[in-house]
CSV table of C-alpha atoms in Angstrom, one decimal:
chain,number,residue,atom,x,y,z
A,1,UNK,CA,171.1,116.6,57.8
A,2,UNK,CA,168.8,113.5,57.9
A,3,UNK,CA,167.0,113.8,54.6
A,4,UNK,CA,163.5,112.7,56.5
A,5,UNK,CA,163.9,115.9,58.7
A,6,UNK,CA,164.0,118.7,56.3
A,7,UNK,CA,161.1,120.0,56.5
A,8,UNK,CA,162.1,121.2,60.0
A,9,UNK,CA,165.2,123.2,58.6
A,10,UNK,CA,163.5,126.4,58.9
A,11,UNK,CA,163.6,125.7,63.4
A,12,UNK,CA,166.6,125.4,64.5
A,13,UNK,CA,166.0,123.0,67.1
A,14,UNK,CA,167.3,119.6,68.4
A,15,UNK,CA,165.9,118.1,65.4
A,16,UNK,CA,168.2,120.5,63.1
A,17,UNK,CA,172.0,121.2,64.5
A,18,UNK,CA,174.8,121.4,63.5
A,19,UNK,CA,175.2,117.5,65.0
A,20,UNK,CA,172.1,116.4,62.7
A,21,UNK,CA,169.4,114.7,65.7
A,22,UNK,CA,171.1,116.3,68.6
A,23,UNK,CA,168.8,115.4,72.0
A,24,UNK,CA,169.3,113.9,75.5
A,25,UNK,CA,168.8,110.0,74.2
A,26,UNK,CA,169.4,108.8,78.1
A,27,UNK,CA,166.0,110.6,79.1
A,28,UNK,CA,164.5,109.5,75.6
A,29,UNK,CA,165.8,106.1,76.3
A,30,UNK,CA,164.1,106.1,79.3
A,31,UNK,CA,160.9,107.1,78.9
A,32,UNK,CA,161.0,104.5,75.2
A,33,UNK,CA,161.8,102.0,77.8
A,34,UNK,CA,158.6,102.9,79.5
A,35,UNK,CA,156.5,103.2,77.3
A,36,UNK,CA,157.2,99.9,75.3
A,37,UNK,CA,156.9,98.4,78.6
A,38,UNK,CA,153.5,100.2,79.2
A,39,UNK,CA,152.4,99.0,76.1
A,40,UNK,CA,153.0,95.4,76.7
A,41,UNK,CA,151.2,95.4,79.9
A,42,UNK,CA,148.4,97.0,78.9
A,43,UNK,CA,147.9,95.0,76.2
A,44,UNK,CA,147.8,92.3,78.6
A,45,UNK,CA,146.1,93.9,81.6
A,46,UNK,CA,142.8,94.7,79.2
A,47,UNK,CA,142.6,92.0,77.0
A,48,UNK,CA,140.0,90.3,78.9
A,49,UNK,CA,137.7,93.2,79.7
A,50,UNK,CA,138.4,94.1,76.0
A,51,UNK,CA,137.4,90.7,74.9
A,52,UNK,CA,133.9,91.2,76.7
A,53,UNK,CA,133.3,94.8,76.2
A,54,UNK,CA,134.4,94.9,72.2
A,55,UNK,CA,134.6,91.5,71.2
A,56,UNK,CA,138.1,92.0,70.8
A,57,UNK,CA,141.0,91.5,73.2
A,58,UNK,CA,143.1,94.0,71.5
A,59,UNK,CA,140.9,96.8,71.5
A,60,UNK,CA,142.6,98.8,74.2
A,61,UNK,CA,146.1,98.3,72.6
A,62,UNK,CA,144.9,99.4,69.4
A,63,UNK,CA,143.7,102.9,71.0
A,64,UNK,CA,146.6,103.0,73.0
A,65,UNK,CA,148.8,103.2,69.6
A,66,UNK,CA,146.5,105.6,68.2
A,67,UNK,CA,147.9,107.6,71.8
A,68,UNK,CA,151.1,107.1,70.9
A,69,UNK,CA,151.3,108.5,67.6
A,70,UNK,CA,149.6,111.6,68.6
A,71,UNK,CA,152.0,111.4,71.7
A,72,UNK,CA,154.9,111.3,69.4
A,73,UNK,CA,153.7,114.2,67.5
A,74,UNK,CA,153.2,116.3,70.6
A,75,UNK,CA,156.9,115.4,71.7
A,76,UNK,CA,157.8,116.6,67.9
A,77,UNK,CA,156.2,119.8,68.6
A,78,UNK,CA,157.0,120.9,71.9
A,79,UNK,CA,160.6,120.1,71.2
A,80,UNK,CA,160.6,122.5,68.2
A,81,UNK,CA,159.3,125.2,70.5
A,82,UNK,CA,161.6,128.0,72.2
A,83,UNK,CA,161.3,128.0,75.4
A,84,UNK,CA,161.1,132.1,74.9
A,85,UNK,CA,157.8,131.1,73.5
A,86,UNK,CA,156.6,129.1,76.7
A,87,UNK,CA,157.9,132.3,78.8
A,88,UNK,CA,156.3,134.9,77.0
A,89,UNK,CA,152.8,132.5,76.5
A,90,UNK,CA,152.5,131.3,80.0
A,91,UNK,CA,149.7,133.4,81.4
A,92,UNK,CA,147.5,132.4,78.2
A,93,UNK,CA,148.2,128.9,78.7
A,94,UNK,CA,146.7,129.0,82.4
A,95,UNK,CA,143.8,130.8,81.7
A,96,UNK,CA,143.3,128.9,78.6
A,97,UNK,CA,143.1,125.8,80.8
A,98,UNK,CA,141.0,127.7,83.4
A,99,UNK,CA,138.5,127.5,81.1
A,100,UNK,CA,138.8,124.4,80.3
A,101,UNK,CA,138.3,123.4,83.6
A,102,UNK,CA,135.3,125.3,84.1
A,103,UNK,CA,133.5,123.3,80.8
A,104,UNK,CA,134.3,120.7,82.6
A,105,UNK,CA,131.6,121.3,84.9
A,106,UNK,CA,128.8,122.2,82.8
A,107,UNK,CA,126.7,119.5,82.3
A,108,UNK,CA,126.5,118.2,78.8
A,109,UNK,CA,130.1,119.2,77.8
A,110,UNK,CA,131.9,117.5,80.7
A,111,UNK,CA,131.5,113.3,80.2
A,112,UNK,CA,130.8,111.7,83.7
A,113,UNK,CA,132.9,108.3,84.6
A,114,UNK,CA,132.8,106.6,87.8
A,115,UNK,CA,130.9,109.7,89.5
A,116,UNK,CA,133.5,112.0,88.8
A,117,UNK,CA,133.2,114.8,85.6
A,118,UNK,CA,137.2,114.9,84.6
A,119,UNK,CA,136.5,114.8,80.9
A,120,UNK,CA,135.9,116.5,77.8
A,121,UNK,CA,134.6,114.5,75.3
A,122,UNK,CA,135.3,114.7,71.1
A,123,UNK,CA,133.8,111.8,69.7
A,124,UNK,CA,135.3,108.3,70.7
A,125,UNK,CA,138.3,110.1,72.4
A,126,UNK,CA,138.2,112.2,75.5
A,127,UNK,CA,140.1,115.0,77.1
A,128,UNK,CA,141.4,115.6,80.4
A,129,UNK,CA,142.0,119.4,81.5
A,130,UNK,CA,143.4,118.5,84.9
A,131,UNK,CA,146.7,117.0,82.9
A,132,UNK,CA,146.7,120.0,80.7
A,133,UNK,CA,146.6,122.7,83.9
A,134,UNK,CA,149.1,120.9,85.7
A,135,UNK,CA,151.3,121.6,83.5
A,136,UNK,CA,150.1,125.1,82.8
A,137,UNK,CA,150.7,125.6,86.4
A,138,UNK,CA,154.2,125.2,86.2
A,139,UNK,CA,154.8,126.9,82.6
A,140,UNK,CA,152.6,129.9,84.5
A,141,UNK,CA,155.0,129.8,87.9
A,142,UNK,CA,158.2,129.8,86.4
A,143,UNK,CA,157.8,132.8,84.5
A,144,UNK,CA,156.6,133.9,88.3
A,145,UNK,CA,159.5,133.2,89.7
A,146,UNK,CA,161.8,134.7,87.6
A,147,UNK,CA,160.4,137.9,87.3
A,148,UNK,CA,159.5,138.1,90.9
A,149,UNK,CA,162.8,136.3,92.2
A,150,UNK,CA,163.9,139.0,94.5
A,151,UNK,CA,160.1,139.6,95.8
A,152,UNK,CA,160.0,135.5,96.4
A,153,UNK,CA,163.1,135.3,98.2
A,154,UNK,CA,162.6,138.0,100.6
A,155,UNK,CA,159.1,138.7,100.8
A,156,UNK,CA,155.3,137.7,102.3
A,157,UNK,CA,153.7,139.0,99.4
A,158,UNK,CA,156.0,137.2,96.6
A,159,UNK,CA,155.6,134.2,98.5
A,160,UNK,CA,151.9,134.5,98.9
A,161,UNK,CA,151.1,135.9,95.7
A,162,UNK,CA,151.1,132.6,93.3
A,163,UNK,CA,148.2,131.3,95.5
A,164,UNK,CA,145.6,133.6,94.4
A,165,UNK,CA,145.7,131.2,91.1
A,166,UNK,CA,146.5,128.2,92.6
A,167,UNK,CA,143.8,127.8,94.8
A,168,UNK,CA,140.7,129.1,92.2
A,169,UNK,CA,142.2,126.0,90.1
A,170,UNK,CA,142.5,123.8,93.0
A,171,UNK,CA,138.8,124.7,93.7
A,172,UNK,CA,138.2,123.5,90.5
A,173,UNK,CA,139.6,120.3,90.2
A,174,UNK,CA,138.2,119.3,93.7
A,175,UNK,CA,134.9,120.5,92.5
A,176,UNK,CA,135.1,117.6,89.5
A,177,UNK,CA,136.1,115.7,92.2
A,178,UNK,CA,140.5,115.0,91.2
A,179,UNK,CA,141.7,115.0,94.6
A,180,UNK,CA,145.2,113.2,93.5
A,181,UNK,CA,145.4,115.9,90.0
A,182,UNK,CA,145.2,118.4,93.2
A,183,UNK,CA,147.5,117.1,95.5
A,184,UNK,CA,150.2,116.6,92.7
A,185,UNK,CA,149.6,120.4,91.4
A,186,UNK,CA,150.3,121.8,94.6
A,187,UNK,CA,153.1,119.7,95.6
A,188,UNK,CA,154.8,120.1,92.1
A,189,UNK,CA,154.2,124.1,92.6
A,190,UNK,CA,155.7,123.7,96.3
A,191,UNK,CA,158.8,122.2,95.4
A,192,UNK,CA,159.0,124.8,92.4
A,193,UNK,CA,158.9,128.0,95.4
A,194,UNK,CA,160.9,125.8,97.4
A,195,UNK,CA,164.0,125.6,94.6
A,196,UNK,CA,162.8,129.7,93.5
A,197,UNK,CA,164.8,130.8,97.1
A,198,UNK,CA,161.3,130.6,99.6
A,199,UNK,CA,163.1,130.7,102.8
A,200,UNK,CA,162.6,127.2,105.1
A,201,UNK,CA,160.2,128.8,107.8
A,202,UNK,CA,157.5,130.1,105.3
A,203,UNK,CA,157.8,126.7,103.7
A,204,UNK,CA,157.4,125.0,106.4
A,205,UNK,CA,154.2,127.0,107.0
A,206,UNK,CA,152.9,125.7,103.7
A,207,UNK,CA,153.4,122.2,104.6
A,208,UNK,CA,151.6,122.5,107.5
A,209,UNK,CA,149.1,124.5,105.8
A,210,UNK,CA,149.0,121.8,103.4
A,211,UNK,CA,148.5,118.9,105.7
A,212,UNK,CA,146.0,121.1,107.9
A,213,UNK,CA,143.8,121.5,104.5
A,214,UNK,CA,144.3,117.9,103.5
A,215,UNK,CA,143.1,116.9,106.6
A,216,UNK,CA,140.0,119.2,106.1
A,217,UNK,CA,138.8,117.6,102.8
A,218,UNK,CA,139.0,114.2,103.5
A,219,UNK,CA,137.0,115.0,106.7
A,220,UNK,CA,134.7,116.9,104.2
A,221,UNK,CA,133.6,113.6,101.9
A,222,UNK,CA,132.6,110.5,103.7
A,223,UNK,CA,133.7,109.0,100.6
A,224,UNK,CA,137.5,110.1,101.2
A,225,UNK,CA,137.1,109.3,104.7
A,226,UNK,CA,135.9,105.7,103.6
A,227,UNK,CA,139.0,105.1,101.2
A,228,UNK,CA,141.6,106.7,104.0
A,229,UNK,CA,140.1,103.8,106.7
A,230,UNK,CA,139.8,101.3,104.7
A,231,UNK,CA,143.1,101.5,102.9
A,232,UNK,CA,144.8,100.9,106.1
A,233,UNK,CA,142.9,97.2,106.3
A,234,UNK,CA,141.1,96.5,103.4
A,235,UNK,CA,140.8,93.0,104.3
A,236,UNK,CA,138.0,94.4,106.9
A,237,UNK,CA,135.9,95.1,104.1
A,238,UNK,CA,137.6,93.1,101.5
A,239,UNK,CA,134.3,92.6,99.5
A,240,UNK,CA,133.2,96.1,100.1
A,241,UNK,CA,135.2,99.5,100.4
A,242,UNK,CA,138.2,97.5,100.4
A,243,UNK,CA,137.9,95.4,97.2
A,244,UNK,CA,141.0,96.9,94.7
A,245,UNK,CA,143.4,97.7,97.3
A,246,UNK,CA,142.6,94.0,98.2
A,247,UNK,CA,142.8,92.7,94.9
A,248,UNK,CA,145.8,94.6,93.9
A,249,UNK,CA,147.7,93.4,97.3
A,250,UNK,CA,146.3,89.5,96.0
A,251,UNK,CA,148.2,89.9,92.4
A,252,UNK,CA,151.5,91.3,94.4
A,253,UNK,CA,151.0,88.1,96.1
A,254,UNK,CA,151.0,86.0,93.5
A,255,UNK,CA,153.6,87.8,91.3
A,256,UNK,CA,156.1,86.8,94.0
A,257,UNK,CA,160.1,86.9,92.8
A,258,UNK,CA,160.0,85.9,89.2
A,259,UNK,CA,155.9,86.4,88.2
A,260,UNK,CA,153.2,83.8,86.8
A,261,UNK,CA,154.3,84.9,83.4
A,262,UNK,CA,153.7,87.7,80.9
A,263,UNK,CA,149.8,87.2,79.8
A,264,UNK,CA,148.9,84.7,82.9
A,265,UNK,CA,147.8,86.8,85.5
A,266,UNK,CA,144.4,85.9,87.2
A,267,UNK,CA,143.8,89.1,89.0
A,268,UNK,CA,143.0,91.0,85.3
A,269,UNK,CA,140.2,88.5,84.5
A,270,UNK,CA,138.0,91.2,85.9
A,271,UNK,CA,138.8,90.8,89.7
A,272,UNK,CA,141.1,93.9,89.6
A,273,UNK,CA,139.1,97.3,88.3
A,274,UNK,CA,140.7,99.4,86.2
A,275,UNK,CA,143.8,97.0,85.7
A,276,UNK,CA,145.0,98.2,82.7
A,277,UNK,CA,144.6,102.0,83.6
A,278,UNK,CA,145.5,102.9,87.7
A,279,UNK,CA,146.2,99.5,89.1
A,280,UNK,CA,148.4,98.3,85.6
A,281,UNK,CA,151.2,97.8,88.3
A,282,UNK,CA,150.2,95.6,90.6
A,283,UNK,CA,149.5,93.5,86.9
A,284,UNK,CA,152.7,93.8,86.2
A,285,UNK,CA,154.1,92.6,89.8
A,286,UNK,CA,151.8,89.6,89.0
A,287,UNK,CA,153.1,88.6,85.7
A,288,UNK,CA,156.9,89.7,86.2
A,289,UNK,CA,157.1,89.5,89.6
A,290,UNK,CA,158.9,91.8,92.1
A,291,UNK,CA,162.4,91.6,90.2
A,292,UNK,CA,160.4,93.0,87.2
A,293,UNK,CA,158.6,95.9,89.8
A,294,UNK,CA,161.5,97.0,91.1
A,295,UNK,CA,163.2,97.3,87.7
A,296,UNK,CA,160.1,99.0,86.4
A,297,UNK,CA,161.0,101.2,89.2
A,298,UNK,CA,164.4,101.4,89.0
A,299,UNK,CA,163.5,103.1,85.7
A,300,UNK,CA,160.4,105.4,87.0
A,301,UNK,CA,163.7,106.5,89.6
A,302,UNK,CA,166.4,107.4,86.3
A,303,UNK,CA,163.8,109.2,84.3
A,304,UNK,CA,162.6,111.6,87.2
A,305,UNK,CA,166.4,111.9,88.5
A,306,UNK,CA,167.4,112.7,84.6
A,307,UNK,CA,164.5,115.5,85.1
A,308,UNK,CA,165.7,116.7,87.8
A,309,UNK,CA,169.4,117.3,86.3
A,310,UNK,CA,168.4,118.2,83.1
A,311,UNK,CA,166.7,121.7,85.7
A,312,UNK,CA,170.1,121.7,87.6
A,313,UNK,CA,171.9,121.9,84.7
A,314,UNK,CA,170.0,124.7,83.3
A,315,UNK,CA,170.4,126.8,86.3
A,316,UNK,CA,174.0,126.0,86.4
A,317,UNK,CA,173.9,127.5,82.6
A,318,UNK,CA,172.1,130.4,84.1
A,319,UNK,CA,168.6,129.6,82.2
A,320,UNK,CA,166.6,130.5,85.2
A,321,UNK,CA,163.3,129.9,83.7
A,322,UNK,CA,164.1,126.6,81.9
A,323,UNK,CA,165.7,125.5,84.9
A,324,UNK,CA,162.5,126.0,87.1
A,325,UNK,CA,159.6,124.0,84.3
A,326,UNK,CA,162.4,120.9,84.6
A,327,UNK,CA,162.3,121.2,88.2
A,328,UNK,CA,158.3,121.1,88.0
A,329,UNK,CA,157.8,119.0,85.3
A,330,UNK,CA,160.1,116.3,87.0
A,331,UNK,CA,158.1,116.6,90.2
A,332,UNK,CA,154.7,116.1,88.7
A,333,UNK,CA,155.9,112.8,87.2
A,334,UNK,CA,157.7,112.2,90.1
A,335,UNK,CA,154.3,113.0,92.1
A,336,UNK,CA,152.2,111.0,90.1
A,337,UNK,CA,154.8,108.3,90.3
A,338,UNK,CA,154.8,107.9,94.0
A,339,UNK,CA,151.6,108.2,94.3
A,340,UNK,CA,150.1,105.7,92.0
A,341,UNK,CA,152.8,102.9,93.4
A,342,UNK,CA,151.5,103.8,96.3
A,343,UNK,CA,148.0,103.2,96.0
A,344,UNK,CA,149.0,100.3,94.0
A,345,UNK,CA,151.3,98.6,97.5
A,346,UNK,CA,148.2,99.8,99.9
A,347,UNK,CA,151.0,102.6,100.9
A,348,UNK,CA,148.2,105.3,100.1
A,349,UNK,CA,144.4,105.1,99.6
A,350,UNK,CA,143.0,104.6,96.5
A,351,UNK,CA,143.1,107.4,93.7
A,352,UNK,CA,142.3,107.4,90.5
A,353,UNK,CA,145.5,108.9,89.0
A,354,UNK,CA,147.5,107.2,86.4
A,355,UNK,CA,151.5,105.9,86.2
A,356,UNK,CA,153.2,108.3,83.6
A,357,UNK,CA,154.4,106.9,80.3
A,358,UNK,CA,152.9,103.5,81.9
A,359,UNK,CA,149.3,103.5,82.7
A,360,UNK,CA,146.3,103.4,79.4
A,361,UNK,CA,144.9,106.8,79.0
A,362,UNK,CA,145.0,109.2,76.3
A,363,UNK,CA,145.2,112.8,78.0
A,364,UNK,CA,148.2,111.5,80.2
A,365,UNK,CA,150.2,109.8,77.8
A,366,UNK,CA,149.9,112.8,75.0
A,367,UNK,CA,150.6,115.3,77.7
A,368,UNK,CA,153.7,113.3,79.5
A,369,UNK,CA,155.3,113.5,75.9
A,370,UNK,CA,154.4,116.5,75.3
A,371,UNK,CA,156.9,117.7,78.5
A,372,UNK,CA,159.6,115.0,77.5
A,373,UNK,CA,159.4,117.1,74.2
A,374,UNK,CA,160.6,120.2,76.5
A,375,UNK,CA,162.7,118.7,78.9
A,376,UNK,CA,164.6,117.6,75.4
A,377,UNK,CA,164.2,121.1,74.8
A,378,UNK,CA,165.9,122.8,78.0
A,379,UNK,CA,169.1,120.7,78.0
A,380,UNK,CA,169.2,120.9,74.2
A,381,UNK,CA,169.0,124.7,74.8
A,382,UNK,CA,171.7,124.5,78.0
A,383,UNK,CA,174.6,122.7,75.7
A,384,UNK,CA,173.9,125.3,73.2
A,385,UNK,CA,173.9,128.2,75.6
A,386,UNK,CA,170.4,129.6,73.8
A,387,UNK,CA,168.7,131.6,76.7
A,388,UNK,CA,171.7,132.1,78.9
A,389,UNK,CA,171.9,135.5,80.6
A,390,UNK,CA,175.5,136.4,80.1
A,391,UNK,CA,174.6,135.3,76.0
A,392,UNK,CA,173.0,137.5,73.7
A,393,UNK,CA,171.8,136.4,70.3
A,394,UNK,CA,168.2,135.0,68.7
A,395,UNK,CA,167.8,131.8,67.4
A,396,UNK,CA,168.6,132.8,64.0
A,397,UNK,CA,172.3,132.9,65.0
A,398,UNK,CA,172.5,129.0,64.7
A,399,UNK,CA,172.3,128.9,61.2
A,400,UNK,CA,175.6,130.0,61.3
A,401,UNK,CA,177.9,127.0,62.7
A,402,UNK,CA,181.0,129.3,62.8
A,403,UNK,CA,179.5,131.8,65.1
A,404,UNK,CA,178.8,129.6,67.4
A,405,UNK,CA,181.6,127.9,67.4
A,406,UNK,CA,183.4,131.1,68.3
A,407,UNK,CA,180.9,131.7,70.7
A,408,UNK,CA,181.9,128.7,72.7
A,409,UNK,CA,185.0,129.7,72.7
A,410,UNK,CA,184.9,132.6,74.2
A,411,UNK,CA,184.1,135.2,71.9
């Protein structure tokens, strides 16, 4: 037992086997990778607009650490937690957020930035619901799905049934407006049916229905409109509607194979908005160049695939529900993921949604380590067959090594 981790003995968790520290360290290596590498870059994207705004140029990288530690403490947490405890809490978690979406709204509690009222403010820190429902949303829907797993699989009503709360918190976060927090939800809760057993044709209906209603609401804001012309030539407007995507596709530019060098990118003296929050990777394609995005890729690409495993090897071990947050949790990264490059390589028009583990803001990062914390959780849970179906015990069973040990061998 590591003498620094004894407090924990009382939770058997990954933090206190049988094996001492006993956790997934490819997907922790990972995601460390990231976020050092986030770190780095933002400390380089902001220090100009840091220098101006705060007489400082490390301002940003100081709050940034700040994120971290409490990011490191929410991974602590949420990897001491059973995920019995998620199952049996999942309702209260989304209506808990719910509400936390609705005081977003009211005016005096929910802090306005760039015409949009996303945050809750405490103080010099703020809080972003949308980050905390999304993930709600798929705590919430796995529970659904294994409860209802039959009535999903073979049924209208099982299918349609998760939609009468998806779309009041969809409402929600369009009404802030989070168009990209939207579109990620209900793609991450798509994928989830999907994998549940929801045949192909009533999938395919809720693509369509999808696209038909994405359709709809960029029609329904001339501002949305605006971004979804524009993006596809923002040189048209290049001073105008078109500025960041053409400012972000100039640093891309310039970045070239090898970069202009950590610290010497132009595009951050305060031609690129937000560089150091959405657009921090078209910094780094300036300063490392396109062999450094594609790594930075690469590694976006082994985190979400680890995800992804980490839920396929949980169903394998027959821990349905575990099996179904990893699915979700690894599509809202890889969501967010995709989408952010995106914007970032004039793939997509511009939203304001930030790279996991990458990107500066406080609500992300804390909540993207947070769910690292589980997904160390499930396949910590999977080796030791805690939550298995053809297993019975509690967790109080693995203070005794020797029945476990029996247990894996086929007792």
């Amino acid at each position: 037992m590591i003498n620094g981790l004894g407090f924990l003995r009382p939770f058997p968790s990954p933090l206190n086997s049988g094996r001492g520290v006993d956790i997934d360290f490819p997907l922790l290596a990972g995601c460390l990778a990231l976020l050092g590498l986030g770190l780095v870059m933002i400390t380089s994207a902001s220090s100009e607009v840091a220098a101006a705004q705060s007489g400082t140029p490390l301002y940003y990288m100081v709050r940034h650490l700040v994120y971290l530690a409490i990011g490191a403490v929410a991974c602590v947490l949420t990897l001491m937690v059973p995920m019995s405890t998620w199952q049996a809490n999942g309702g209260k978690l989304l209506l808990g957020s719910a509400a936390l979406l609705v005081l977003v709204l009211i005016p005096g509690i929910g802090r306005e930035v760039n015409g949009a009222s996303r945050w809750i403010g405490f103080g010099i820190f703020n809080i972003q619901p949308s980050e905390l429902a999304k993930v709600a949303v798929v705590i919430y829907l796995a529970g659904y799905l294994v409860r209802r797993q039959q009535e999903v699989r073979e049924s209208w009503m099982g299918f349609i049934k998760p939609f009468f709360v998806l779309l009041p918190l969809a409402v929600l976060l369009l009404l802030e407006p989070d168009f990209g927090a939207t579109v990620v939800m209900l793609g991450a809760a798509g994928a989830m049916l999907f994998l549940g057993g929801v045949g192909l044709f009533r999938f395919l209906l809720l693509v369509i229905a999808a696209v038909v209603a994405v359709v709809i609401l960029v029609q329904a804001q001339p501002y949305r409109m605006a971004r979804l012309t524009n993006f596809a030539d923002p040189w048209a407007d290049q001073f105008g509607a078109g500025y960041q995507l053409s400012q972000a596709l100039i640093a891309f530019g310039r970045g070239e194979w090898l970069g202009v060098g950590l610290g010497n990118s132009i595009q951050k003296q305060f031609y690129l908005p937000e560089a150091h929050t959405d657009f921090v990777f078209s910094v780094l394609a300036e300063e490392l160049g396109m062999i450094g995005a594609l790594l930075t890729v690469a590694l976006f690409v082994f985190v979400g695939v680890r995800a992804l495993y980490i839920g396929l090897w949980a169903e394998r071990a027959k821990q349905f529900y575990s099996a179904y947050v990893a699915y979700g949790l690894a599509f809202l990264w890889i969501g967010q993921i995709l989408i952010n490059i995106g914007v970032n390589t004039g793939l997509l028009p511009t939203k304001g949604l930030t790279l996991p583990f990458l990107s500066y803001g406080g609500s992300s990062l804390v909540v993207c380590a947070a769910c690292l914390g589980v997904l160390l959780r499930i396949e910590w849970e999977r080796r030791s067959l805690l939550g298995s179906e053809e297993v019975e015990f509690s967790e109080d069973d693995f203070f005794d090594e020797s029945a476990v040990r029996e247990l894996r061998h086929g007792r």
